[in-house]
PDB file of C-alpha atoms and ligand atoms in Angstrom:
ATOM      1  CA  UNK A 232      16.593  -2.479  -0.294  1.00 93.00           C
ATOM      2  CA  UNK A 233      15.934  -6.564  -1.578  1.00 95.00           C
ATOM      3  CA  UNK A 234      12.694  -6.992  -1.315  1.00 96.00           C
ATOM      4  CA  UNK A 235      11.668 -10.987  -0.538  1.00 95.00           C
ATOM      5  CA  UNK A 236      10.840 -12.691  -3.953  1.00 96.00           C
ATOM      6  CA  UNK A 237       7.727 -14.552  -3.536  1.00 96.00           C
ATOM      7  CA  UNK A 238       7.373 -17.855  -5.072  1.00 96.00           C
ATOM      8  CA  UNK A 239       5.338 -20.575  -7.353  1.00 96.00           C
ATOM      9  CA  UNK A 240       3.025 -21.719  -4.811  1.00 95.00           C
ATOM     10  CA  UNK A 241       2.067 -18.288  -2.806  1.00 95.00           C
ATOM     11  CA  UNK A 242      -1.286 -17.739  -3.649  1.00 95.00           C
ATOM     12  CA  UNK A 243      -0.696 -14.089  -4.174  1.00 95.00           C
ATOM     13  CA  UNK A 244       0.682 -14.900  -7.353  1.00 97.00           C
ATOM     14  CA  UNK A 245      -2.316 -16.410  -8.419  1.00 97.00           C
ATOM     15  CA  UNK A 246      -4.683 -13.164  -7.991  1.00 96.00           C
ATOM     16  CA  UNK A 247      -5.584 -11.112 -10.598  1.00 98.00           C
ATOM     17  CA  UNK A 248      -4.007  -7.780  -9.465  1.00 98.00           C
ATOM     18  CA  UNK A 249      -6.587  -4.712  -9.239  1.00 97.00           C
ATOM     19  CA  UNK A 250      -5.955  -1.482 -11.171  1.00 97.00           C
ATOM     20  CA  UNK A 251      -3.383   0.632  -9.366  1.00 97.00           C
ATOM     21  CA  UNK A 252      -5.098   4.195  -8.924  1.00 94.00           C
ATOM     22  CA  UNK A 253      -2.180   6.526  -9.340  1.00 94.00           C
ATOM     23  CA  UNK A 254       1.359   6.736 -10.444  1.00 95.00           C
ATOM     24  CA  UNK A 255       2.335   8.149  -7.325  1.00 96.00           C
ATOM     25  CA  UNK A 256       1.132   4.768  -5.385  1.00 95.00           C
ATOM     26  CA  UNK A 257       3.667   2.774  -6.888  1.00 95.00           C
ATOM     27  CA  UNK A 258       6.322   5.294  -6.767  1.00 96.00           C
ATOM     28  CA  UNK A 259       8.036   4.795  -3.319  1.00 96.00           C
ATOM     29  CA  UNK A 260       8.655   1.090  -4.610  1.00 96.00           C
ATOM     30  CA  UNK A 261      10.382   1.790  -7.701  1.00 97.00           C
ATOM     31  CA  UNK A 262      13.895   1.600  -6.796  1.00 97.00           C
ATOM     32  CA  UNK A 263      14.034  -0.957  -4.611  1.00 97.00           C
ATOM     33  CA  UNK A 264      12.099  -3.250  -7.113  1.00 97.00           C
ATOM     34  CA  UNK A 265      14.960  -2.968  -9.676  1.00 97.00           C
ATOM     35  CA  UNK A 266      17.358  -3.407  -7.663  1.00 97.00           C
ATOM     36  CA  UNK A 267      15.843  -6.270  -6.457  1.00 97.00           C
ATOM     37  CA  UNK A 268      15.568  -7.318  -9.994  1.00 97.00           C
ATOM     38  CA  UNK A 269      19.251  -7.108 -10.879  1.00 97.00           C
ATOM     39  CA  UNK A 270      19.882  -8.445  -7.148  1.00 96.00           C
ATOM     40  CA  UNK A 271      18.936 -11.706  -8.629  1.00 92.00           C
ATOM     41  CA  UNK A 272      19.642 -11.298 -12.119  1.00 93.00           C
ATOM     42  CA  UNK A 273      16.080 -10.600 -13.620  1.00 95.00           C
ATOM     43  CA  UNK A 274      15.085  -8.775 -16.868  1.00 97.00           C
ATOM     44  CA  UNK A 275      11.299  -7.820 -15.439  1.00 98.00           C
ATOM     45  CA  UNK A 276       9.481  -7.980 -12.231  1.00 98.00           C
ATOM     46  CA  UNK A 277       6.231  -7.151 -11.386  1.00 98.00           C
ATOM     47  CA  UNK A 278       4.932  -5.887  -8.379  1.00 98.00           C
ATOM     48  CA  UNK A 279       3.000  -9.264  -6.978  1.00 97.00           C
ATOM     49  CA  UNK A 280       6.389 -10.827  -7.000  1.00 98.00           C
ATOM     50  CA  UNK A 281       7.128  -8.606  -4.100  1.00 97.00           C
ATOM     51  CA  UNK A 282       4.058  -8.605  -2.308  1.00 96.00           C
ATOM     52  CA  UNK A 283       2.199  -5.901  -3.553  1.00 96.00           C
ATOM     53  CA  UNK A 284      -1.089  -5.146  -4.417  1.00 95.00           C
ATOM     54  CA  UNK A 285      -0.356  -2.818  -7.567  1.00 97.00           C
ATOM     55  CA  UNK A 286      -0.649  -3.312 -10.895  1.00 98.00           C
ATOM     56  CA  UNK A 287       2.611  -2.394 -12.592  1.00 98.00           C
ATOM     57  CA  UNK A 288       6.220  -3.401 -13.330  1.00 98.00           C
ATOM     58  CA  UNK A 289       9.833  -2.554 -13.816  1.00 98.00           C
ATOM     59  CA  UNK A 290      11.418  -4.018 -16.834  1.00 98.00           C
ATOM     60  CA  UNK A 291      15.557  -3.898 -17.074  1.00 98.00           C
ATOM     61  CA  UNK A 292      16.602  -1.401 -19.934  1.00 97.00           C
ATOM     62  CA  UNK A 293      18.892  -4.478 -21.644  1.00 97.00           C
ATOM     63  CA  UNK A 294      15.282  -5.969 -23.099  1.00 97.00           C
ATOM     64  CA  UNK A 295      15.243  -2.109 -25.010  1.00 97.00           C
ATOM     65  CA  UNK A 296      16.831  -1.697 -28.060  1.00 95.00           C
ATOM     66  CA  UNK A 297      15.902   2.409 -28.013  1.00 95.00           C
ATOM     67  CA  UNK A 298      18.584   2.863 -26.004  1.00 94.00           C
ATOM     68  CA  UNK A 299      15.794   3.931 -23.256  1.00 96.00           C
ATOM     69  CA  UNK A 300      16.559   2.868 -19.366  1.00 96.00           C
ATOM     70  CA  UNK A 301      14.781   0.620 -16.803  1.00 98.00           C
ATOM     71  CA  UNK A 302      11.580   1.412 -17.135  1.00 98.00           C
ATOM     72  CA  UNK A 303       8.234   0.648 -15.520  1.00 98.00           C
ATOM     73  CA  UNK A 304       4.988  -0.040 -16.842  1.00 98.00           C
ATOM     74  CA  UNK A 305       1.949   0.921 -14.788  1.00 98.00           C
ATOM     75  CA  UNK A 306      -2.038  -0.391 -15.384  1.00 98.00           C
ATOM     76  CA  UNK A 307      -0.258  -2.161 -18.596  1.00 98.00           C
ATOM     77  CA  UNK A 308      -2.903  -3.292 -21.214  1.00 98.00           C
ATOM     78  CA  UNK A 309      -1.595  -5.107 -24.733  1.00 98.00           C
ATOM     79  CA  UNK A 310      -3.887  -3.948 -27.268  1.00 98.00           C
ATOM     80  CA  UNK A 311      -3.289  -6.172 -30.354  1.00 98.00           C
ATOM     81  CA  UNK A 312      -1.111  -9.252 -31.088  1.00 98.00           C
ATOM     82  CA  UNK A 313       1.232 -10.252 -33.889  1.00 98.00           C
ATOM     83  CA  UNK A 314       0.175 -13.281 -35.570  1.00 98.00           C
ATOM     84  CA  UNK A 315       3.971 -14.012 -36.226  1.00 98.00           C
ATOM     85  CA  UNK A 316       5.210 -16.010 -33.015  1.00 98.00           C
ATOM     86  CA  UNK A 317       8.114 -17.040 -31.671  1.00 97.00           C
ATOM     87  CA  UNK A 318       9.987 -18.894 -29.048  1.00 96.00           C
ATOM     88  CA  UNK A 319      12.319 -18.249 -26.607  1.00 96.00           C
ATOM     89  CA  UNK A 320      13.380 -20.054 -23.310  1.00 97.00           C
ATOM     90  CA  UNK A 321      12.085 -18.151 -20.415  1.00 97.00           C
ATOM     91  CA  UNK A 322      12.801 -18.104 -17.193  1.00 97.00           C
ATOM     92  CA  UNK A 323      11.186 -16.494 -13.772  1.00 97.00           C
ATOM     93  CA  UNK A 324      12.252 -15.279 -10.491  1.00 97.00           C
ATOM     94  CA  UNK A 325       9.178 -16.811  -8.972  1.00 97.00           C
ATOM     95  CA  UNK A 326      10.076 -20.251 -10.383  1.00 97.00           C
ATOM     96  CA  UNK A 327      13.726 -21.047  -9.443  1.00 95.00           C
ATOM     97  CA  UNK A 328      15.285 -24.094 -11.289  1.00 94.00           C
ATOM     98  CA  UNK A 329      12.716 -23.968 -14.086  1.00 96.00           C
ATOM     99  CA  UNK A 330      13.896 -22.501 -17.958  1.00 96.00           C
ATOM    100  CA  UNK A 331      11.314 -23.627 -20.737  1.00 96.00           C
ATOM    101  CA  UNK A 332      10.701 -22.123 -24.368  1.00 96.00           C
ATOM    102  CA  UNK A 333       7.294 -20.555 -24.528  1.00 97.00           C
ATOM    103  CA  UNK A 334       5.787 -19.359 -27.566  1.00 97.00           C
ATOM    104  CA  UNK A 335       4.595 -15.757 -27.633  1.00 98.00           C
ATOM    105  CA  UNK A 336       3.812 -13.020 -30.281  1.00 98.00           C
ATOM    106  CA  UNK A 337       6.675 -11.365 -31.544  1.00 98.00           C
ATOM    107  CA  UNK A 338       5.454  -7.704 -31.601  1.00 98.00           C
ATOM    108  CA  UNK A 339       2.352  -6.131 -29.576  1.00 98.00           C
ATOM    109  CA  UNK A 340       0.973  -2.856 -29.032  1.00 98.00           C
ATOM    110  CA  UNK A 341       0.641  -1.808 -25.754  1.00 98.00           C
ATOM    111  CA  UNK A 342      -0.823   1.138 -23.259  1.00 98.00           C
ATOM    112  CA  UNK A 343       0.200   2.075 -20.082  1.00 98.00           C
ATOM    113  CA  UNK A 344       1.168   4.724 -17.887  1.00 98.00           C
ATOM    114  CA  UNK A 345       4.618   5.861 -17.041  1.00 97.00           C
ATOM    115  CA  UNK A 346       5.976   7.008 -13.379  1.00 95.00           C
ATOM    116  CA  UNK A 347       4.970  10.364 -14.039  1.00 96.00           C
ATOM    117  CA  UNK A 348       1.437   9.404 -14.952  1.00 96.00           C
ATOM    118  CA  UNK A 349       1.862   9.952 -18.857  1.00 98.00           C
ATOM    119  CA  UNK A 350       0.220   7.715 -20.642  1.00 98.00           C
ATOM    120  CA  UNK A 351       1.908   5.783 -23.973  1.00 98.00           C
ATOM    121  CA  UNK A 352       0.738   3.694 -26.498  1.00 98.00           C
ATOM    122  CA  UNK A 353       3.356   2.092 -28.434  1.00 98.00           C
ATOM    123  CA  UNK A 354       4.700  -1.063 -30.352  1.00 98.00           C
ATOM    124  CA  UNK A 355       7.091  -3.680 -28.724  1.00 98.00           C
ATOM    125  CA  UNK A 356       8.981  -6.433 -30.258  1.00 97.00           C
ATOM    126  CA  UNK A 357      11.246  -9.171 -29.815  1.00 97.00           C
ATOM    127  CA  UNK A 358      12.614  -9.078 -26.155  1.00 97.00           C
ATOM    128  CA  UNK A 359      10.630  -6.111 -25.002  1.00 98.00           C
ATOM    129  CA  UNK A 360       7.573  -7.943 -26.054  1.00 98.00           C
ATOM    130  CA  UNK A 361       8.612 -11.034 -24.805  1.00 98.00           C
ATOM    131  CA  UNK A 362       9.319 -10.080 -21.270  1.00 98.00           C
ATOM    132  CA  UNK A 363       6.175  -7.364 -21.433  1.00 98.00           C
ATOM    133  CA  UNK A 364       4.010 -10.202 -22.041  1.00 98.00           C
ATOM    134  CA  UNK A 365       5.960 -12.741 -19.082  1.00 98.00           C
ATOM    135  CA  UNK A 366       5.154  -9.706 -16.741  1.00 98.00           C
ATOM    136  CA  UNK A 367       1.693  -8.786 -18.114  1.00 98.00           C
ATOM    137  CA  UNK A 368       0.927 -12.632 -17.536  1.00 98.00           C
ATOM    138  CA  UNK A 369       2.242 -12.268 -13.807  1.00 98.00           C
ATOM    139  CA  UNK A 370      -0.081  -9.336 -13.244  1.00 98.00           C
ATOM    140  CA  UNK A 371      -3.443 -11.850 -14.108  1.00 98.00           C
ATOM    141  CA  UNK A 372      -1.719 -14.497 -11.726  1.00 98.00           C
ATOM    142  CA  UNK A 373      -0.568 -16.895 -14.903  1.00 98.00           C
ATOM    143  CA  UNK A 374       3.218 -18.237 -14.992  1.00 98.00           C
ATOM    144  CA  UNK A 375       5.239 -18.923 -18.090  1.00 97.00           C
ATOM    145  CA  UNK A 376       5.030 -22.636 -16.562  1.00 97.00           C
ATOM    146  CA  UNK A 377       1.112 -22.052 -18.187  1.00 97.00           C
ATOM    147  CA  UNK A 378       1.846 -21.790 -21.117  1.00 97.00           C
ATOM    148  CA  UNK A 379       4.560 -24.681 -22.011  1.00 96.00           C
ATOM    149  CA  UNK A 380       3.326 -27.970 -23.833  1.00 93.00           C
ATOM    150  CA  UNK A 381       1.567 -30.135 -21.894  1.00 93.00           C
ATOM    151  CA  UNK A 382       4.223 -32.840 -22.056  1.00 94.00           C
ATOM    152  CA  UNK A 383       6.507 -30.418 -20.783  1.00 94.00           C
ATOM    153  CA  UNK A 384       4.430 -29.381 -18.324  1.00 93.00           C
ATOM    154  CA  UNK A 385       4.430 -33.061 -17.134  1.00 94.00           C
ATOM    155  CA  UNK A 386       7.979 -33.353 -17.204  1.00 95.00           C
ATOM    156  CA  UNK A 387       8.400 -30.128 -14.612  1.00 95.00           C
ATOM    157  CA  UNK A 388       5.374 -31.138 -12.240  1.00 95.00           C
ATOM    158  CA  UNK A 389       7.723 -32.422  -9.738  1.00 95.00           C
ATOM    159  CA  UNK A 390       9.747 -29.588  -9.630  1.00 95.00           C
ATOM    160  CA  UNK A 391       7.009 -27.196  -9.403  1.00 95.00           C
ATOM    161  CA  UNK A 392       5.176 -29.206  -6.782  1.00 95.00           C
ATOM    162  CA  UNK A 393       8.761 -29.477  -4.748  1.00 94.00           C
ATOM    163  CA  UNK A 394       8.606 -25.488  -5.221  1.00 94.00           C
ATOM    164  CA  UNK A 395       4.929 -25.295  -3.978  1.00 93.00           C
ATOM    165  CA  UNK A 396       5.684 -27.677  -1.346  1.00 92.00           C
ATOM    166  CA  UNK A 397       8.700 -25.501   0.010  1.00 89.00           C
ATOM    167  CA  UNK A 398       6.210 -22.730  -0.097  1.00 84.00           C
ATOM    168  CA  UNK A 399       4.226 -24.024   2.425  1.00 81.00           C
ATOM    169  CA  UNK A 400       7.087 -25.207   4.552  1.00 79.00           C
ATOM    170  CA  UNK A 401       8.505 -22.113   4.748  1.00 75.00           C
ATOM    171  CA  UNK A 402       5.319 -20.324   6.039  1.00 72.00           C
ATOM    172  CA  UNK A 403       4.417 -23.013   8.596  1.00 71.00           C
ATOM    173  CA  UNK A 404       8.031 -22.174   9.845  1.00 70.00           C
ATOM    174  CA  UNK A 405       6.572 -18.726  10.406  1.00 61.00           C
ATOM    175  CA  UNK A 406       6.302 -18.381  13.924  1.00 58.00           C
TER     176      UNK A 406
HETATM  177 NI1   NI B 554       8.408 -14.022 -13.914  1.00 72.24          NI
END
């Protein structure tokens, strides 16, 4: 089943998303969350973007270079940070119309639990990291729209208010 994408302005996506207690929570959502992932072409999703109150994601096994398949990521934590950085243009479900490099750390270590409850420590780099880091961001409420220059920033503000704006439209439309 889609699931309904929620979008820049829905002050879900701004809350800082509580520890998820157990794998088995999260795992009734799984499937539909990739395939409403690939339903609109995304790499990652986290589980905000749909609504819910759990703190994991899915990320698409094309970011993998392990050969390793779509995968998800629960109570995610990044442990330490390259100091080499790169940048890459980034787009989001949540923020339709908008692509914008955003400098990251190349390679991270992470921890998290897996959807049998195992827990893994491991290093990530290059696109893994990358969209790890776009989803670990979602899960604190912070777009990749955060984290562009400022002049940037200034040159999207009418955009994002336009997708803020339709935001509220469409739930006043809510009867
Ligand atoms: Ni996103």
């Amino acid at each position: 089943m889609i699931l309904k994408i929620r979008t820049y302005g829905d002050p879900v996506l701004r809350e800082k998303v509580p520890i998820t207690d157990s794998h088995e929570v999260v795992l009734p959502y799984i499937m539909d969350m990739i395939e409403t992932m690939y339903d609109d072409d995304g790499i990652g999703l986290s589980a905000n973007q749909v609504g819910l109150r759990e703190r994991f994601f899915v990320i698409g096994m094309n970011a993998f270079e392990d050969g390793r398949g779509d995968s998800i990521f629960i109570n995610p934590e990044i442990l330490e940070f390259s100091d080499e950085l790169w940048d890459y243009e980034e787009g989001c479900l949540s923020v339709p119309g908008i692509r914008e490099l955003v400098i990251r750390p190349l390679t991270i270590k992470v921890k998290y639990f897996d959807d049998k409850g195992k827990e893994h420590e491991e290093v990530l780099t290059d696109l893994a990291a990358r969209v790890f880091q776009h989803e670990f961001d979602h899960l604190n409420g912070i777009f990749f729209v955060d984290r562009i220059s400022p002049i940037r920033r200034r040159l999207n503000k009418k955009k994002l208010r336009a997708l803020a704006e339709k935001h509220t439209l469409k739930q006043n439309l809510i009867m």
